[in-house]
PDB file of C-alpha atoms in Angstrom:
ATOM      1  CA  MET D   1     -37.194 -56.777 -51.806  1.00  0.00           C
ATOM      2  CA  GLU D   2     -35.332 -53.733 -50.535  1.00  0.00           C
ATOM      3  CA  LEU D   3     -31.580 -54.227 -50.417  1.00  0.00           C
ATOM      4  CA  PRO D   4     -29.648 -53.257 -47.311  1.00  0.00           C
ATOM      5  CA  ILE D   5     -27.987 -49.905 -47.347  1.00  0.00           C
ATOM      6  CA  VAL D   6     -24.252 -49.983 -46.936  1.00  0.00           C
ATOM      7  CA  PHE D   7     -22.001 -47.197 -45.716  1.00  0.00           C
ATOM      8  CA  LEU D   8     -19.345 -46.228 -48.246  1.00  0.00           C
ATOM      9  CA  LYS D   9     -15.757 -45.284 -47.432  1.00  0.00           C
ATOM     10  CA  ASP D  10     -12.942 -44.685 -49.874  1.00  0.00           C
ATOM     11  CA  TYR D  11      -9.620 -46.535 -49.730  1.00  0.00           C
ATOM     12  CA  GLU D  12      -8.286 -44.147 -47.072  1.00  0.00           C
ATOM     13  CA  GLY D  13     -11.322 -44.727 -44.868  1.00  0.00           C
ATOM     14  CA  ASN D  14     -12.874 -41.306 -45.501  1.00  0.00           C
ATOM     15  CA  SER D  15     -16.636 -41.188 -45.697  1.00  0.00           C
ATOM     16  CA  ASP D  16     -18.133 -39.415 -48.660  1.00  0.00           C
ATOM     17  CA  GLY D  17     -21.454 -39.167 -46.835  1.00  0.00           C
ATOM     18  CA  LYS D  18     -23.302 -41.323 -49.375  1.00  0.00           C
ATOM     19  CA  ASN D  19     -25.243 -44.515 -48.839  1.00  0.00           C
ATOM     20  CA  ILE D  20     -25.280 -47.014 -51.690  1.00  0.00           C
ATOM     21  CA  THR D  21     -26.278 -50.610 -52.262  1.00  0.00           C
ATOM     22  CA  ILE D  22     -23.881 -53.305 -53.400  1.00  0.00           C
ATOM     23  CA  GLU D  23     -25.638 -53.377 -56.774  1.00  0.00           C
ATOM     24  CA  ASN D  24     -24.632 -49.745 -57.338  1.00  0.00           C
ATOM     25  CA  VAL D  25     -20.987 -50.748 -57.456  1.00  0.00           C
ATOM     26  CA  PRO D  26     -20.013 -50.475 -61.113  1.00  0.00           C
ATOM     27  CA  GLU D  27     -18.326 -53.406 -62.851  1.00  0.00           C
ATOM     28  CA  GLY D  28     -18.997 -55.608 -59.834  1.00  0.00           C
ATOM     29  CA  PRO D  29     -18.410 -59.347 -60.209  1.00  0.00           C
ATOM     30  CA  PHE D  30     -20.789 -60.028 -57.388  1.00  0.00           C
ATOM     31  CA  CYS D  31     -23.892 -61.506 -58.977  1.00  0.00           C
ATOM     32  CA  LEU D  32     -22.365 -63.309 -61.964  1.00  0.00           C
ATOM     33  CA  ALA D  33     -19.599 -65.263 -60.244  1.00  0.00           C
ATOM     34  CA  LYS D  34     -20.264 -68.851 -59.256  1.00  0.00           C
ATOM     35  CA  ALA D  35     -17.072 -69.447 -57.270  1.00  0.00           C
ATOM     36  CA  GLY D  36     -15.054 -67.514 -54.756  1.00  0.00           C
ATOM     37  CA  GLY D  37     -12.037 -68.044 -52.576  1.00  0.00           C
ATOM     38  CA  ILE D  38     -12.818 -68.538 -48.888  1.00  0.00           C
ATOM     39  CA  GLY D  39     -10.100 -67.804 -46.354  1.00  0.00           C
ATOM     40  CA  ASP D  40     -10.126 -68.901 -42.736  1.00  0.00           C
ATOM     41  CA  THR D  41      -7.683 -68.726 -39.849  1.00  0.00           C
ATOM     42  CA  GLY D  42      -8.030 -72.119 -38.232  1.00  0.00           C
ATOM     43  CA  GLY D  43      -4.959 -74.009 -37.133  1.00  0.00           C
ATOM     44  CA  ARG D  44      -1.630 -72.221 -37.052  1.00  0.00           C
ATOM     45  CA  HIS D  45      -1.847 -70.293 -40.327  1.00  0.00           C
ATOM     46  CA  PRO D  46      -4.325 -68.835 -42.828  1.00  0.00           C
ATOM     47  CA  TYR D  47      -5.950 -71.324 -45.176  1.00  0.00           C
ATOM     48  CA  GLY D  48      -7.767 -70.768 -48.479  1.00  0.00           C
ATOM     49  CA  ASN D  49     -10.168 -72.784 -50.618  1.00  0.00           C
ATOM     50  CA  LEU D  50     -12.274 -72.372 -53.713  1.00  0.00           C
ATOM     51  CA  VAL D  51     -16.012 -72.708 -53.044  1.00  0.00           C
ATOM     52  CA  ALA D  52     -19.216 -72.499 -55.063  1.00  0.00           C
ATOM     53  CA  PHE D  53     -21.154 -69.663 -53.427  1.00  0.00           C
ATOM     54  CA  MET D  54     -24.305 -67.643 -53.783  1.00  0.00           C
ATOM     55  CA  ALA D  55     -25.471 -64.426 -52.173  1.00  0.00           C
ATOM     56  CA  THR D  56     -28.880 -64.048 -50.600  1.00  0.00           C
ATOM     57  CA  ASP D  57     -31.118 -61.458 -52.258  1.00  0.00           C
ATOM     58  CA  ASP D  58     -30.390 -58.952 -49.494  1.00  0.00           C
ATOM     59  CA  VAL D  59     -26.585 -59.520 -49.931  1.00  0.00           C
ATOM     60  CA  LYS D  60     -26.189 -59.817 -46.158  1.00  0.00           C
ATOM     61  CA  HIS D  61     -25.234 -63.490 -46.439  1.00  0.00           C
ATOM     62  CA  LEU D  62     -23.070 -65.672 -48.654  1.00  0.00           C
ATOM     63  CA  LEU D  63     -23.803 -69.403 -48.788  1.00  0.00           C
ATOM     64  CA  PHE D  64     -21.354 -72.211 -49.524  1.00  0.00           C
ATOM     65  CA  ALA D  65     -21.143 -75.946 -48.917  1.00  0.00           C
ATOM     66  CA  THR D  66     -18.422 -78.289 -47.713  1.00  0.00           C
ATOM     67  CA  THR D  67     -18.159 -81.709 -46.203  1.00  0.00           C
ATOM     68  CA  ARG D  68     -17.639 -81.882 -42.454  1.00  0.00           C
ATOM     69  CA  ALA D  69     -14.445 -83.922 -42.901  1.00  0.00           C
ATOM     70  CA  THR D  70     -12.556 -81.036 -44.563  1.00  0.00           C
ATOM     71  CA  ARG D  71      -9.934 -78.794 -43.020  1.00  0.00           C
ATOM     72  CA  LYS D  72     -12.121 -75.875 -44.117  1.00  0.00           C
ATOM     73  CA  TYR D  73     -15.050 -77.068 -41.998  1.00  0.00           C
ATOM     74  CA  VAL D  74     -12.863 -77.817 -38.966  1.00  0.00           C
ATOM     75  CA  ASN D  75     -11.092 -74.455 -39.215  1.00  0.00           C
ATOM     76  CA  ILE D  76     -14.356 -72.510 -39.502  1.00  0.00           C
ATOM     77  CA  SER D  77     -15.838 -74.473 -36.592  1.00  0.00           C
ATOM     78  CA  GLU D  78     -12.851 -73.455 -34.459  1.00  0.00           C
ATOM     79  CA  ASN D  79     -12.733 -69.838 -35.651  1.00  0.00           C
ATOM     80  CA  PRO D  80     -15.769 -68.661 -37.652  1.00  0.00           C
ATOM     81  CA  ARG D  81     -14.174 -65.410 -38.853  1.00  0.00           C
ATOM     82  CA  VAL D  82     -13.722 -65.703 -42.627  1.00  0.00           C
ATOM     83  CA  ALA D  83     -13.147 -63.703 -45.792  1.00  0.00           C
ATOM     84  CA  MET D  84     -14.349 -64.507 -49.305  1.00  0.00           C
ATOM     85  CA  VAL D  85     -12.848 -63.072 -52.501  1.00  0.00           C
ATOM     86  CA  ILE D  86     -15.053 -62.892 -55.584  1.00  0.00           C
ATOM     87  CA  ASP D  87     -13.739 -61.504 -58.865  1.00  0.00           C
ATOM     88  CA  ASN D  88     -14.401 -61.185 -62.565  1.00  0.00           C
ATOM     89  CA  ARG D  89     -10.924 -61.790 -63.960  1.00  0.00           C
ATOM     90  CA  SER D  90     -10.497 -63.579 -67.243  1.00  0.00           C
ATOM     91  CA  ASN D  91      -6.726 -64.184 -67.021  1.00  0.00           C
ATOM     92  CA  GLN D  92      -6.195 -61.723 -69.863  1.00  0.00           C
ATOM     93  CA  GLU D  93      -4.089 -58.575 -70.051  1.00  0.00           C
ATOM     94  CA  ALA D  94      -7.289 -56.515 -69.869  1.00  0.00           C
ATOM     95  CA  ASP D  95      -7.711 -57.628 -66.243  1.00  0.00           C
ATOM     96  CA  PHE D  96      -5.068 -55.109 -65.207  1.00  0.00           C
ATOM     97  CA  HIS D  97      -7.357 -52.320 -66.376  1.00  0.00           C
ATOM     98  CA  GLN D  98     -10.843 -53.791 -66.075  1.00  0.00           C
ATOM     99  CA  ALA D  99     -10.938 -56.479 -63.386  1.00  0.00           C
ATOM    100  CA  ALA D 100     -12.935 -55.986 -60.226  1.00  0.00           C
ATOM    101  CA  ALA D 101     -12.846 -57.943 -56.985  1.00  0.00           C
ATOM    102  CA  VAL D 102     -14.990 -57.996 -53.892  1.00  0.00           C
ATOM    103  CA  THR D 103     -13.692 -59.234 -50.550  1.00  0.00           C
ATOM    104  CA  ALA D 104     -16.429 -59.991 -48.053  1.00  0.00           C
ATOM    105  CA  THR D 105     -15.553 -60.337 -44.380  1.00  0.00           C
ATOM    106  CA  GLY D 106     -17.751 -61.798 -41.692  1.00  0.00           C
ATOM    107  CA  VAL D 107     -18.602 -64.858 -39.645  1.00  0.00           C
ATOM    108  CA  ALA D 108     -19.642 -68.259 -41.036  1.00  0.00           C
ATOM    109  CA  LYS D 109     -21.669 -70.981 -39.377  1.00  0.00           C
ATOM    110  CA  GLU D 110     -23.474 -74.132 -40.396  1.00  0.00           C
ATOM    111  CA  VAL D 111     -27.208 -73.733 -40.939  1.00  0.00           C
ATOM    112  CA  GLN D 112     -29.620 -76.404 -39.782  1.00  0.00           C
ATOM    113  CA  GLY D 113     -33.284 -77.351 -39.758  1.00  0.00           C
ATOM    114  CA  SER D 114     -35.860 -75.352 -41.669  1.00  0.00           C
ATOM    115  CA  GLU D 115     -33.381 -72.543 -42.337  1.00  0.00           C
ATOM    116  CA  LYS D 116     -31.092 -75.055 -44.087  1.00  0.00           C
ATOM    117  CA  GLU D 117     -33.967 -76.348 -46.209  1.00  0.00           C
ATOM    118  CA  THR D 118     -34.898 -72.826 -47.303  1.00  0.00           C
ATOM    119  CA  LEU D 119     -31.324 -71.717 -48.034  1.00  0.00           C
ATOM    120  CA  LEU D 120     -30.454 -74.989 -49.744  1.00  0.00           C
ATOM    121  CA  ARG D 121     -33.302 -74.469 -52.224  1.00  0.00           C
ATOM    122  CA  LEU D 122     -31.889 -71.019 -53.027  1.00  0.00           C
ATOM    123  CA  TYR D 123     -28.349 -72.369 -53.293  1.00  0.00           C
ATOM    124  CA  LEU D 124     -29.429 -75.043 -55.753  1.00  0.00           C
ATOM    125  CA  LEU D 125     -31.070 -72.432 -58.012  1.00  0.00           C
ATOM    126  CA  LYS D 126     -27.564 -71.143 -58.750  1.00  0.00           C
ATOM    127  CA  HIS D 127     -25.772 -74.500 -58.495  1.00  0.00           C
ATOM    128  CA  PRO D 128     -28.192 -77.281 -59.569  1.00  0.00           C
ATOM    129  CA  TYR D 129     -25.251 -79.493 -60.615  1.00  0.00           C
ATOM    130  CA  LEU D 130     -24.241 -79.744 -56.923  1.00  0.00           C
ATOM    131  CA  LYS D 131     -27.509 -81.371 -55.802  1.00  0.00           C
ATOM    132  CA  ASP D 132     -25.967 -84.779 -55.061  1.00  0.00           C
ATOM    133  CA  PHE D 133     -23.060 -83.173 -53.193  1.00  0.00           C
ATOM    134  CA  VAL D 134     -25.161 -80.896 -50.966  1.00  0.00           C
ATOM    135  CA  SER D 135     -27.743 -83.636 -50.347  1.00  0.00           C
ATOM    136  CA  SER D 136     -25.119 -85.902 -48.789  1.00  0.00           C
ATOM    137  CA  PRO D 137     -25.489 -86.334 -45.002  1.00  0.00           C
ATOM    138  CA  ASN D 138     -21.773 -85.458 -44.690  1.00  0.00           C
ATOM    139  CA  CYS D 139     -22.232 -82.072 -46.378  1.00  0.00           C
ATOM    140  CA  ALA D 140     -22.755 -78.879 -44.422  1.00  0.00           C
ATOM    141  CA  LEU D 141     -24.316 -75.694 -45.783  1.00  0.00           C
ATOM    142  CA  LEU D 142     -22.611 -72.663 -44.294  1.00  0.00           C
ATOM    143  CA  ARG D 143     -23.952 -69.124 -44.116  1.00  0.00           C
ATOM    144  CA  MET D 144     -21.503 -66.266 -43.967  1.00  0.00           C
ATOM    145  CA  ASP D 145     -22.961 -63.218 -42.240  1.00  0.00           C
ATOM    146  CA  VAL D 146     -21.209 -60.378 -44.052  1.00  0.00           C
ATOM    147  CA  THR D 147     -20.127 -57.296 -42.118  1.00  0.00           C
ATOM    148  CA  THR D 148     -18.043 -55.540 -44.784  1.00  0.00           C
ATOM    149  CA  TYR D 149     -17.458 -55.693 -48.526  1.00  0.00           C
ATOM    150  CA  TYR D 150     -14.202 -54.302 -49.909  1.00  0.00           C
ATOM    151  CA  VAL D 151     -14.536 -53.536 -53.612  1.00  0.00           C
ATOM    152  CA  VAL D 152     -11.357 -53.103 -55.679  1.00  0.00           C
ATOM    153  CA  ARG D 153     -11.350 -51.972 -59.291  1.00  0.00           C
ATOM    154  CA  GLN D 154      -8.351 -51.445 -61.553  1.00  0.00           C
ATOM    155  CA  PHE D 155      -6.065 -52.656 -58.735  1.00  0.00           C
ATOM    156  CA  GLN D 156      -6.178 -49.328 -56.922  1.00  0.00           C
ATOM    157  CA  ASN D 157      -9.714 -47.966 -56.583  1.00  0.00           C
ATOM    158  CA  VAL D 158     -10.965 -49.332 -53.262  1.00  0.00           C
ATOM    159  CA  MET D 159     -14.317 -48.850 -51.542  1.00  0.00           C
ATOM    160  CA  GLU D 160     -15.505 -50.172 -48.186  1.00  0.00           C
ATOM    161  CA  LEU D 161     -19.154 -51.115 -47.914  1.00  0.00           C
ATOM    162  CA  HIS D 162     -20.454 -51.797 -44.408  1.00  0.00           C
ATOM    163  CA  ILE D 163     -23.665 -53.773 -44.075  1.00  0.00           C
ATOM    164  CA  LYS D 164     -26.170 -52.185 -41.720  1.00  0.00           C
ATOM    165  CA  LYS D 165     -27.711 -54.614 -39.283  1.00  0.00           C
TER     166      LYS D 165
END
């Protein structure tokens, strides 16, 4: 499968004229991480949660699950604009020199029907231990449609990666 091309900008927003894929980002935590922090803006203030996620093969979408009775679900239903932070920190001193983080921004919505069945099978390949949780009728599978990835390495090297539609 061909991965989407993303447009690269440096931390000051200057284009270097190169197109790269997310997999070309060195030291990226993207594929190995199992959990990320999801941030939403429902209610009167920002809200964050830890979620088990997975990326689709084309990296255009991030999948995560939650029950419909959570503040997270209600907030995203009211305002679907979200951000997810994924990192490779180990809580060691070396993180200050070697850690990398990716912040994905986009819009999340619950998937239903045959699309849910297909994406749920993929999700469970990465998180088989969550089968009972995601199979519950109260659980929703959400798909985040990513517009931009912000990649930060060594706390100061920042790249913007824009997903082409």
